[in-house]
CSV table of C-alpha atoms and ligand atoms in Angstrom, one decimal:
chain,number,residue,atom,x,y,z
A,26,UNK,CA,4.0,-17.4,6.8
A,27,UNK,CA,1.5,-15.3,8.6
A,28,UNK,CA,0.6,-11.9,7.3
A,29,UNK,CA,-1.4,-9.1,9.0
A,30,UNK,CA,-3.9,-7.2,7.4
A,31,UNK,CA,-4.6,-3.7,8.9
A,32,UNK,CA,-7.9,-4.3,9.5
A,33,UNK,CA,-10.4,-1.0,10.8
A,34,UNK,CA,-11.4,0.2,7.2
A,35,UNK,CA,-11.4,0.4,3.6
A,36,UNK,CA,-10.6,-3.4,1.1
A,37,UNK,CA,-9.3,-5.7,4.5
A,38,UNK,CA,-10.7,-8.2,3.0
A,39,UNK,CA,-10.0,-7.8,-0.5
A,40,UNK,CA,-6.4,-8.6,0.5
A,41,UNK,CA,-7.4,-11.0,2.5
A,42,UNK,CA,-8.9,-12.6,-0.1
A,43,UNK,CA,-5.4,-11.7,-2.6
A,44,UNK,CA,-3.3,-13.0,-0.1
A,45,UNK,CA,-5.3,-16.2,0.2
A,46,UNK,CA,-4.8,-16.9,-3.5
A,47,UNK,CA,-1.3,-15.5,-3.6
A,48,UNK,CA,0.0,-18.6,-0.8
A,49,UNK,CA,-1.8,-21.7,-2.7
A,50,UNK,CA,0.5,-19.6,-6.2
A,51,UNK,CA,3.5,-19.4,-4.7
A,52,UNK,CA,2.9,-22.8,-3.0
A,53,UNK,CA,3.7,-21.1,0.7
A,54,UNK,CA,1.6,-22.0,3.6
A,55,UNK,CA,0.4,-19.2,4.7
A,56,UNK,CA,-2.2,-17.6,7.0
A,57,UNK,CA,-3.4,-14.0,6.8
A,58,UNK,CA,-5.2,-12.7,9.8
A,59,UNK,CA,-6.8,-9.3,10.4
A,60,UNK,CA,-5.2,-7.4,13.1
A,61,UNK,CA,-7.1,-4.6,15.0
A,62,UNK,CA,-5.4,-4.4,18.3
A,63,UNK,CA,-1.6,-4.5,19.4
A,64,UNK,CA,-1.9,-8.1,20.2
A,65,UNK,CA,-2.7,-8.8,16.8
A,66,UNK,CA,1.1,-8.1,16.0
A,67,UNK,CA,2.3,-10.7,17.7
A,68,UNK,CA,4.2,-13.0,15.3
A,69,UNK,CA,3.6,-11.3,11.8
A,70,UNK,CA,6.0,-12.0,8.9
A,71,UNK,CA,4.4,-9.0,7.0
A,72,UNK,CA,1.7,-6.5,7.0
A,73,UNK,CA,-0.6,-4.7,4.6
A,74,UNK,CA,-2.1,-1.4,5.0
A,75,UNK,CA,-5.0,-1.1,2.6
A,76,UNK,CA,-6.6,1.1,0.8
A,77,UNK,CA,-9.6,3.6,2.3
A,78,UNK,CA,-9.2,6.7,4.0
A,79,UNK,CA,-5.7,7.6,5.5
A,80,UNK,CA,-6.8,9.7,8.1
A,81,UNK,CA,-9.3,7.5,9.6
A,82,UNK,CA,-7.1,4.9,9.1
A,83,UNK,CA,-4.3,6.4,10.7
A,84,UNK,CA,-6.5,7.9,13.8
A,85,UNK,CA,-7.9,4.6,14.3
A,86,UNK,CA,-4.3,3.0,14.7
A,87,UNK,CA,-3.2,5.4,17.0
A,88,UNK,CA,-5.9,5.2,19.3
A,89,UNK,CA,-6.0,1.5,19.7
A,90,UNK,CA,-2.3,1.3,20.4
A,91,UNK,CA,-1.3,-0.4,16.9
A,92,UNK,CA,0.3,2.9,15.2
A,93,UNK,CA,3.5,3.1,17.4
A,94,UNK,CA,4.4,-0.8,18.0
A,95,UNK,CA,3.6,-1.5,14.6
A,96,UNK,CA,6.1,1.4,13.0
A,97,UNK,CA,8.8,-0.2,15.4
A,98,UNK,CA,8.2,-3.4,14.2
A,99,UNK,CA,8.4,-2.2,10.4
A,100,UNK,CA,11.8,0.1,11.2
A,101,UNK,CA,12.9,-3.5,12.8
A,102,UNK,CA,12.5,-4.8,9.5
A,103,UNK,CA,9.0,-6.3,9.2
A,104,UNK,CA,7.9,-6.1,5.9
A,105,UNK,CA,5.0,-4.0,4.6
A,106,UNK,CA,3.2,-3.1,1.7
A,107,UNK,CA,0.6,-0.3,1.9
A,108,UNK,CA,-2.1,0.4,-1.3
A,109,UNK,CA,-3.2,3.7,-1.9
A,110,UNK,CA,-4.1,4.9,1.8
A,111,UNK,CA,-1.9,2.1,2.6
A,112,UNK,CA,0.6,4.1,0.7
A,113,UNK,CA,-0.3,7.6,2.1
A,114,UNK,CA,0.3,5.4,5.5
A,115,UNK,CA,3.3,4.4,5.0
A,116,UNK,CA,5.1,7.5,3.5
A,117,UNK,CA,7.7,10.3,4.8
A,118,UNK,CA,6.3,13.1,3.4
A,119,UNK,CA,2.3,13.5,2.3
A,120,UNK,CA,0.8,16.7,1.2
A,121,UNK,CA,-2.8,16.9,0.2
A,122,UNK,CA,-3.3,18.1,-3.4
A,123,UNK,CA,-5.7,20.7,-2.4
A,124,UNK,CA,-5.3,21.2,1.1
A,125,UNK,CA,-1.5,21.1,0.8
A,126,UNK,CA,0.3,20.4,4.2
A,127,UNK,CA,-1.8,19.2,7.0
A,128,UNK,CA,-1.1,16.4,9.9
A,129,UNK,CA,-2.5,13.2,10.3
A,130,UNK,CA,-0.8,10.0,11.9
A,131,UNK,CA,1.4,8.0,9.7
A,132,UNK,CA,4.2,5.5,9.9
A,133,UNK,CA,6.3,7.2,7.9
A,134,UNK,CA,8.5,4.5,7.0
A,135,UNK,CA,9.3,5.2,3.4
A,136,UNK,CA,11.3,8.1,2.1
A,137,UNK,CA,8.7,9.2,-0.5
A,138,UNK,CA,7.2,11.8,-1.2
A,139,UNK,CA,3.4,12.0,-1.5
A,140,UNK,CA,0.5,13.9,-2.4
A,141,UNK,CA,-3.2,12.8,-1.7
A,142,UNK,CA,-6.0,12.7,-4.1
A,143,UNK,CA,-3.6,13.9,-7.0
A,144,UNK,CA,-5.8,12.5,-9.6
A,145,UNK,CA,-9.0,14.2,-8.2
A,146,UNK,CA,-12.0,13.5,-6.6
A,147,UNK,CA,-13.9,9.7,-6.6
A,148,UNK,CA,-15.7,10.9,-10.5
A,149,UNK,CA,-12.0,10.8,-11.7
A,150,UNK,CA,-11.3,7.4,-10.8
A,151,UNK,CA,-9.5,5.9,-13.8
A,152,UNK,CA,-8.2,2.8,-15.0
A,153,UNK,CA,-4.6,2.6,-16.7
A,154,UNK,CA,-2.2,-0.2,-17.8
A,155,UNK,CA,1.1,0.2,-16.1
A,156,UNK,CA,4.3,-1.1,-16.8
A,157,UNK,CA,5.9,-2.5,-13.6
A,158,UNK,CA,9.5,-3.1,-12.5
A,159,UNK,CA,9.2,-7.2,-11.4
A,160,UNK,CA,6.8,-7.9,-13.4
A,161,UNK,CA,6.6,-9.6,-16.5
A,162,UNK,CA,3.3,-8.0,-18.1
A,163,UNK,CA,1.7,-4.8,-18.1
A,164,UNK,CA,-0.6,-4.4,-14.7
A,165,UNK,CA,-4.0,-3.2,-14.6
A,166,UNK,CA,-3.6,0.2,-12.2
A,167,UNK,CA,-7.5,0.9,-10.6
A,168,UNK,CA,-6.9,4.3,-8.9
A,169,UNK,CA,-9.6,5.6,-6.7
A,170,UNK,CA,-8.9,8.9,-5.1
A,171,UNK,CA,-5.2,7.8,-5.1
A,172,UNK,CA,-2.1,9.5,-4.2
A,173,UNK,CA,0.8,9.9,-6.8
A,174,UNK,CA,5.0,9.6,-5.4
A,175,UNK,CA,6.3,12.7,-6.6
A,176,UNK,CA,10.0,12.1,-4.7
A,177,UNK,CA,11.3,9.1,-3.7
A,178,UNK,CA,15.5,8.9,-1.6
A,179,UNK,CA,17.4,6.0,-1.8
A,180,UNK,CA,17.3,3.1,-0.5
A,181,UNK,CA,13.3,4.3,-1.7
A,182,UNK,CA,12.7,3.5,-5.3
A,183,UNK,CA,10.3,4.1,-8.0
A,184,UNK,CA,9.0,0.9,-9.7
A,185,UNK,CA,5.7,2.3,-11.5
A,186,UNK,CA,5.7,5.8,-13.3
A,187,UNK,CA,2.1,7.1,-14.8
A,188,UNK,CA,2.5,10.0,-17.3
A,189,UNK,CA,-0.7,12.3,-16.3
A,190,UNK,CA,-1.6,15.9,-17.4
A,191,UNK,CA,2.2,16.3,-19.0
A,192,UNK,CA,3.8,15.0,-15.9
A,193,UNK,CA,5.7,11.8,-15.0
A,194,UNK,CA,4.6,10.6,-11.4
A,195,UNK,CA,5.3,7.3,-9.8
A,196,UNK,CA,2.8,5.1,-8.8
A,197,UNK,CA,4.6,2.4,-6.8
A,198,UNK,CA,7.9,2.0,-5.1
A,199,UNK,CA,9.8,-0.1,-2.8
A,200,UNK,CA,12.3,0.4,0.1
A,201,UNK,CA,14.0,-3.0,0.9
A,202,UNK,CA,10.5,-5.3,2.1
A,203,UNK,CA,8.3,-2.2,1.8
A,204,UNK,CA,6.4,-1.8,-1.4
A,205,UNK,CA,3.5,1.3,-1.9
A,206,UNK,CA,1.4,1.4,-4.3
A,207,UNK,CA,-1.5,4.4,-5.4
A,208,UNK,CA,-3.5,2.6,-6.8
A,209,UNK,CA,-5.6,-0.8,-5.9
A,210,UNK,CA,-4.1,-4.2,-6.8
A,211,UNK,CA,-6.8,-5.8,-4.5
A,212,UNK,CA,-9.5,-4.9,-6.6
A,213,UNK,CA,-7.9,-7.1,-9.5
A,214,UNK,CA,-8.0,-10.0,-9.8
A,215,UNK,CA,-4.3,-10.2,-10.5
A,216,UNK,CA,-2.0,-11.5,-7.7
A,217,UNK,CA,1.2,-10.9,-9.3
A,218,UNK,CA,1.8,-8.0,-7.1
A,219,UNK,CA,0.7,-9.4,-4.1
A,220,UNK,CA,3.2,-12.3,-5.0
A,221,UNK,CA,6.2,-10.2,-5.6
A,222,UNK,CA,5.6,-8.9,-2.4
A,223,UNK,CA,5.4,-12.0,-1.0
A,224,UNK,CA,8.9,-13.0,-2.3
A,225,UNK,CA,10.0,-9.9,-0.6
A,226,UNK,CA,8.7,-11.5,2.9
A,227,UNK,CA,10.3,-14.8,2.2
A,228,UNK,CA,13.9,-13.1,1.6
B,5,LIG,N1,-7.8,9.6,-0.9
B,5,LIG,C1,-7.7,8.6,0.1
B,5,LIG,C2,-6.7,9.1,1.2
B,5,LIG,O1,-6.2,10.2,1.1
B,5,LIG,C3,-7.1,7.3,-0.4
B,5,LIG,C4,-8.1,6.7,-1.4
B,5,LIG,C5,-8.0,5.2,-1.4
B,5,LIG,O2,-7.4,4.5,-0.7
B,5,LIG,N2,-8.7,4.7,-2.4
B,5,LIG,O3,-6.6,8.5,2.2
């Protein structure tokens, strides 16, 4: 199994590192490779978008060519999972929490809703213990900045809600292969998700 990791900016090698850990769990061979350029693409069972700073993130995929093959490749039906930019990345819909509606490259592959840096600025960054569909314990949520999934349409699901200020937003979802999460599973050191994932890749 060879899996890409979206590699100009933010934890690359965080989930590098995961996925690493994640093949020797599950037994799989595997190799995860950092892809930059659209060559990179060539022969991927699965990619993951993570976390940093969507816009740059986005910008940068564009202008080396990787945005537009790669959300072909993911509407073709290779799998992705995207963590907290990753997320923002991979969404339908994204609105900023204070500067509402504004346009920045994106796959757009998910039909969720999102809105960016809905838990405030990087002094709000919090820690909570989430209950998550799949799994069989509660998972340790690191949100940085993060965006929350107000809306999601089938086939787009939320697995993860987070109650926060008196409201009920999700904080992961999945869409066949594609799983998003706001908050940072590659800063734990707790593969499970980066596993279930995985058994989404080998389906
Ligand atoms: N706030 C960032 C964005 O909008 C995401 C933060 C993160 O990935 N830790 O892209």
């Amino acid at each position: 199994m060879r899996i890409g990791v979206l590699g100009y900016q933010g934890g690359v090698y965080e989930h590098v590192y995961m996925l690493r850990r994640s093949f020797d769990r599950l037994g799989v061979h595997g190799e995860a490779v950092v892809v930059k350029k659209p060559e990179d693409l060539k022969g991927l069972d699965g990619v993951i978008i993570p976390g940093g700073e969507s816009t740059t993130i986005g910008i940068l995929a564009k202008r080396l060519g990787v945005l537009e093959p790669l959300r072909e490749q993911v509407l073709n039906g290779l799998p992705a999972m995207g963590t907290c930019a990753g997320a923002i990345i991979l969404a339908g819909k994204v609105r900023d929490k204070v500067v509402g509606e504004k346009s920045q490259p994106l796959l757009g592959v998910m039909r969720v809703e999102v809105v960016r840096n809905f838990f405030g600025r990087q002094r709000e960054s919090f820690e909570a213990d989430l209950e998550i569909e799949g799994l069989d314990r509660r998972f340790r949520g690191v949100f940085i900045r993060s965006p929350a999934i107000t809306a999601a349409e089938s086939p787009a699901r939320i697995i993860s809600w987070l109650d926060y200020n008196g409201q009920r937003v999700g904080v992961a979802a999945v869409q066949g292969p594609l799983l998003a999460t706001s908050f940072h599973p590659e800063l734990t050191g707790d593969t499970r998700l980066h596993e279930l994932w995985l058994r989404l890749v080998k389906r």
